[in-house]
Short mmCIF file of C-alpha atoms in Angstrom, two decimals:
data_model
loop_
_atom_site.label_atom_id
_atom_site.label_comp_id
_atom_site.label_asym_id
_atom_site.label_seq_id
_atom_site.Cartn_x
_atom_site.Cartn_y
_atom_site.Cartn_z
CA GLY A 1 1.97 9.12 -14.37
CA GLN A 2 3.02 9.62 -10.82
CA SER A 3 6.40 9.69 -9.11
CA LEU A 4 7.15 10.23 -5.43
CA GLU A 5 10.42 10.79 -3.61
CA GLN A 6 11.06 10.15 0.06
CA PRO A 7 14.23 9.38 2.02
CA SER A 8 15.13 5.73 2.20
CA GLU A 9 16.08 5.58 5.86
CA VAL A 10 16.01 7.65 9.05
CA THR A 11 17.50 6.77 12.44
CA ALA A 12 16.54 8.50 15.69
CA VAL A 13 16.44 7.87 19.43
CA GLU A 14 13.42 7.32 21.62
CA GLY A 15 11.63 10.55 22.45
CA ALA A 16 12.97 12.37 19.40
CA ILE A 17 11.05 13.95 16.54
CA VAL A 18 11.36 12.70 12.97
CA GLN A 19 10.11 14.39 9.82
CA ILE A 20 9.72 12.34 6.64
CA ASN A 21 9.46 14.46 3.53
CA CYS A 22 7.66 13.44 0.38
CA THR A 23 7.75 15.26 -2.94
CA TYR A 24 5.60 14.18 -5.84
CA GLN A 25 5.04 14.74 -9.52
CA THR A 26 1.62 13.77 -10.70
CA SER A 27 -0.81 14.02 -13.58
CA GLY A 28 -3.81 13.69 -11.30
CA PHE A 29 -3.88 14.49 -7.59
CA TYR A 30 -6.65 14.30 -5.05
CA GLY A 31 -4.64 13.94 -1.88
CA LEU A 32 -1.65 12.51 -0.08
CA SER A 33 -1.88 9.57 2.29
CA TRP A 34 0.61 8.06 4.71
CA TYR A 35 0.85 4.39 5.64
CA GLN A 36 2.92 2.52 8.20
CA GLN A 37 4.17 -1.00 7.63
CA HIS A 38 5.97 -3.12 10.21
CA ASP A 39 8.19 -5.93 8.95
CA GLY A 40 5.98 -8.84 7.93
CA GLY A 41 2.82 -6.82 8.44
CA ALA A 42 0.18 -5.15 6.33
CA PRO A 43 0.25 -1.43 5.57
CA THR A 44 -1.92 0.52 7.99
CA PHE A 45 -3.40 3.94 7.34
CA LEU A 46 -1.97 6.89 9.28
CA SER A 47 -3.32 10.08 7.72
CA TYR A 48 -4.71 11.76 4.63
CA ASN A 49 -4.38 15.35 3.42
CA ALA A 50 -6.57 16.63 0.62
CA LEU A 51 -6.13 20.30 1.44
CA ASP A 52 -3.10 22.38 2.32
CA GLY A 53 -2.16 22.46 5.96
CA LEU A 54 -1.45 20.31 8.95
CA GLU A 55 -3.48 17.32 10.15
CA GLU A 56 -2.73 16.12 13.68
CA THR A 57 -3.55 12.66 14.99
CA GLY A 58 -1.98 11.99 18.35
CA ARG A 59 1.80 11.78 18.08
CA PHE A 60 1.66 11.82 14.28
CA SER A 61 1.01 14.85 12.10
CA SER A 62 0.92 15.24 8.34
CA PHE A 63 1.34 18.35 6.24
CA LEU A 64 0.54 19.13 2.62
CA SER A 65 1.43 21.97 0.29
CA ARG A 66 -0.26 21.40 -3.06
CA SER A 67 1.47 24.37 -4.67
CA ASP A 68 4.88 22.90 -3.78
CA SER A 69 3.87 19.27 -4.51
CA TYR A 70 5.25 18.48 -1.07
CA GLY A 71 4.15 16.86 2.11
CA TYR A 72 5.65 15.48 5.27
CA LEU A 73 4.86 13.13 8.11
CA LEU A 74 5.98 14.20 11.57
CA LEU A 75 6.53 11.54 14.20
CA GLN A 76 6.79 12.97 17.71
CA GLU A 77 7.85 11.41 21.01
CA LEU A 78 9.30 8.47 19.14
CA GLN A 79 8.78 5.05 20.67
CA MET A 80 10.49 1.76 19.89
CA LYS A 81 7.25 0.49 18.37
CA ASP A 82 7.48 3.25 15.74
CA SER A 83 10.33 1.38 14.05
CA ALA A 84 8.73 0.55 10.71
CA SER A 85 8.56 1.62 7.07
CA TYR A 86 6.50 4.69 6.24
CA PHE A 87 5.04 5.26 2.79
CA CYS A 88 3.58 8.38 1.27
CA ALA A 89 1.01 7.71 -1.46
CA VAL A 90 -0.72 9.95 -3.95
CA VAL A 91 -4.46 9.39 -4.19
CA ASP A 92 -6.11 9.90 -7.56
CA ALA A 93 -9.71 10.45 -8.60
CA GLY A 94 -10.42 6.71 -8.56
CA ASN A 95 -8.97 6.34 -5.06
CA LYS A 96 -6.02 4.45 -6.53
CA LEU A 97 -2.80 4.78 -4.55
CA THR A 98 0.66 5.38 -6.02
CA PHE A 99 3.23 4.75 -3.33
CA GLY A 100 6.61 6.30 -2.74
CA GLY A 101 9.59 4.06 -2.19
CA GLY A 102 9.17 4.08 1.57
CA THR A 103 11.24 5.39 4.47
CA ARG A 104 12.59 2.91 6.96
CA VAL A 105 12.59 4.47 10.44
CA LEU A 106 14.84 2.89 13.04
CA VAL A 107 14.29 3.99 16.63
CA LYS A 108 17.18 3.39 19.01
CA PRO A 109 16.99 3.36 22.80
CA SER B 1 -13.23 -0.68 9.50
CA ALA B 2 -13.71 -3.75 7.31
CA VAL B 3 -12.09 -7.04 8.27
CA ILE B 4 -10.16 -8.48 5.34
CA SER B 5 -9.09 -12.11 5.09
CA GLN B 6 -6.58 -13.24 2.52
CA LYS B 7 -5.82 -16.85 1.67
CA PRO B 8 -3.34 -18.39 1.50
CA SER B 9 -1.09 -16.39 3.81
CA ARG B 10 1.98 -17.85 2.13
CA ASP B 11 2.90 -20.45 -0.44
CA ILE B 12 5.88 -21.92 -2.22
CA CYS B 13 5.20 -22.82 -5.83
CA GLN B 14 6.99 -24.37 -8.76
CA ARG B 15 7.72 -22.27 -11.81
CA GLY B 16 5.19 -22.60 -14.58
CA THR B 17 2.28 -23.22 -12.21
CA SER B 18 -0.54 -20.86 -11.22
CA LEU B 19 -1.90 -19.83 -7.83
CA THR B 20 -5.20 -18.21 -6.96
CA ILE B 21 -5.31 -15.82 -4.00
CA GLN B 22 -8.60 -15.09 -2.29
CA CYS B 23 -9.69 -11.88 -0.59
CA GLN B 24 -12.81 -11.96 1.59
CA VAL B 25 -14.29 -8.89 3.26
CA ASP B 26 -16.79 -8.98 6.13
CA SER B 27 -18.95 -6.23 4.62
CA GLN B 28 -19.91 -5.06 1.15
CA VAL B 29 -17.36 -2.73 -0.37
CA THR B 30 -17.46 -0.88 -3.65
CA MET B 31 -13.76 -0.45 -4.19
CA MET B 32 -11.28 -3.30 -4.09
CA PHE B 33 -7.69 -3.27 -5.33
CA TRP B 34 -4.81 -5.69 -5.76
CA TYR B 35 -1.19 -4.64 -5.07
CA ARG B 36 2.19 -6.32 -5.40
CA GLN B 37 5.12 -5.69 -3.06
CA GLN B 38 8.39 -7.15 -4.30
CA PRO B 39 11.03 -8.01 -1.68
CA GLY B 40 12.25 -4.88 0.08
CA GLN B 41 10.25 -2.65 -2.24
CA SER B 42 7.20 -0.45 -2.16
CA LEU B 43 3.68 -1.36 -3.19
CA THR B 44 2.59 -1.26 -6.81
CA LEU B 45 -1.04 -1.32 -7.91
CA ILE B 46 -1.83 -4.25 -10.17
CA ALA B 47 -5.50 -3.61 -10.87
CA THR B 48 -8.85 -2.39 -9.63
CA ALA B 49 -11.27 -5.28 -9.16
CA ASN B 50 -14.66 -4.22 -10.51
CA GLN B 51 -17.80 -6.04 -9.44
CA GLY B 52 -19.62 -7.53 -12.39
CA SER B 53 -17.14 -6.40 -15.01
CA GLU B 54 -13.55 -6.88 -16.09
CA ALA B 55 -10.80 -5.58 -13.83
CA THR B 56 -8.95 -2.40 -14.75
CA TYR B 57 -5.23 -3.10 -15.05
CA GLU B 58 -2.36 -0.70 -14.50
CA SER B 59 0.46 -0.23 -16.97
CA GLY B 60 2.75 -3.25 -16.95
CA PHE B 61 0.11 -5.71 -15.78
CA VAL B 62 -2.05 -7.81 -18.10
CA ILE B 63 -5.10 -9.96 -17.66
CA ASP B 64 -3.47 -13.09 -19.07
CA LYS B 65 -0.84 -12.99 -16.33
CA PHE B 66 -3.02 -11.71 -13.47
CA PRO B 67 -6.66 -12.67 -14.07
CA ILE B 68 -8.99 -11.21 -11.46
CA SER B 69 -12.52 -12.13 -10.52
CA ARG B 70 -15.00 -10.07 -8.48
CA PRO B 71 -18.25 -12.01 -8.33
CA ASN B 72 -19.80 -9.88 -5.57
CA LEU B 73 -19.12 -6.95 -3.25
CA THR B 74 -17.38 -9.03 -0.56
CA PHE B 75 -15.03 -11.29 -2.49
CA SER B 76 -12.30 -11.21 -5.13
CA THR B 77 -9.57 -13.49 -6.42
CA LEU B 78 -6.23 -12.79 -8.06
CA THR B 79 -4.51 -15.53 -10.02
CA VAL B 80 -0.79 -15.39 -10.69
CA SER B 81 -0.34 -17.43 -13.85
CA ASN B 82 2.62 -19.29 -15.30
CA MET B 83 4.78 -18.22 -12.40
CA SER B 84 8.49 -17.46 -12.59
CA PRO B 85 10.94 -16.53 -9.80
CA GLU B 86 10.34 -12.86 -10.65
CA ASP B 87 6.78 -13.26 -9.36
CA SER B 88 8.06 -13.91 -5.85
CA SER B 89 6.37 -11.10 -3.94
CA ILE B 90 3.75 -10.24 -1.39
CA TYR B 91 0.33 -9.80 -2.97
CA LEU B 92 -2.15 -7.64 -1.06
CA CYS B 93 -5.77 -6.78 -1.52
CA SER B 94 -7.16 -3.53 -0.20
CA VAL B 95 -10.63 -2.09 0.13
CA GLY B 96 -12.12 1.33 0.53
CA GLY B 97 -11.61 4.84 -0.71
CA GLN B 98 -9.90 6.97 1.89
CA PRO B 99 -8.58 5.38 3.91
CA GLN B 100 -7.80 2.09 2.25
CA HIS B 101 -7.50 -0.99 4.42
CA PHE B 102 -5.18 -3.82 3.48
CA GLY B 103 -5.32 -7.53 4.00
CA ASP B 104 -2.35 -9.25 5.61
CA GLY B 105 -1.02 -10.29 2.21
CA THR B 106 0.01 -13.52 0.54
CA ARG B 107 3.74 -14.21 0.59
CA LEU B 108 4.56 -16.09 -2.57
CA SER B 109 7.89 -17.75 -3.35
CA ILE B 110 8.59 -19.36 -6.70
CA LEU B 111 11.24 -22.05 -6.98
#
């Protein structure tokens, strides 16, 4: 089976940088995805890492270390609209997602 | 990316009844999944909806409780059977490999 750990909540001010860590234990691993979910909304895809290293997409970056079973999502230049829940998810061979518990990010002015 | 429509968007049901949720995609997709998100919780995969064959269920989910149909590559249904208050959740369909795209979900409350 799979298990993922991520912090439950992070608070930061506008313009700050936030890093959300995700550690996982898995019996089958193809990659690590990150999703954003605003209250009342659907999860939306942010990034996917299949290989070690950093993937950058605008203000958001994601990192993976397969040897450490660890990844993180970096949110830069935080904006009020970034207040949401962020989920890491392990991707298996069948493209099934196992989600972490989610990190609620609160951005304050 | 695919446009996914889920119906109904929300419903309030009596315990012991069943509700069928529809997921319609605007293009043919090979992979379609159903997830449950209990209040304030993360998403849990219920099953993979397979076109032309029985769905593949995850541990803790059974066909009698959550029957799934997938008659073609653009449509699937999930039925929540014999509902109890513990079934109050958001039910979401998703499509694709990487990335997966999610429908807006069906918010279900059981009285």
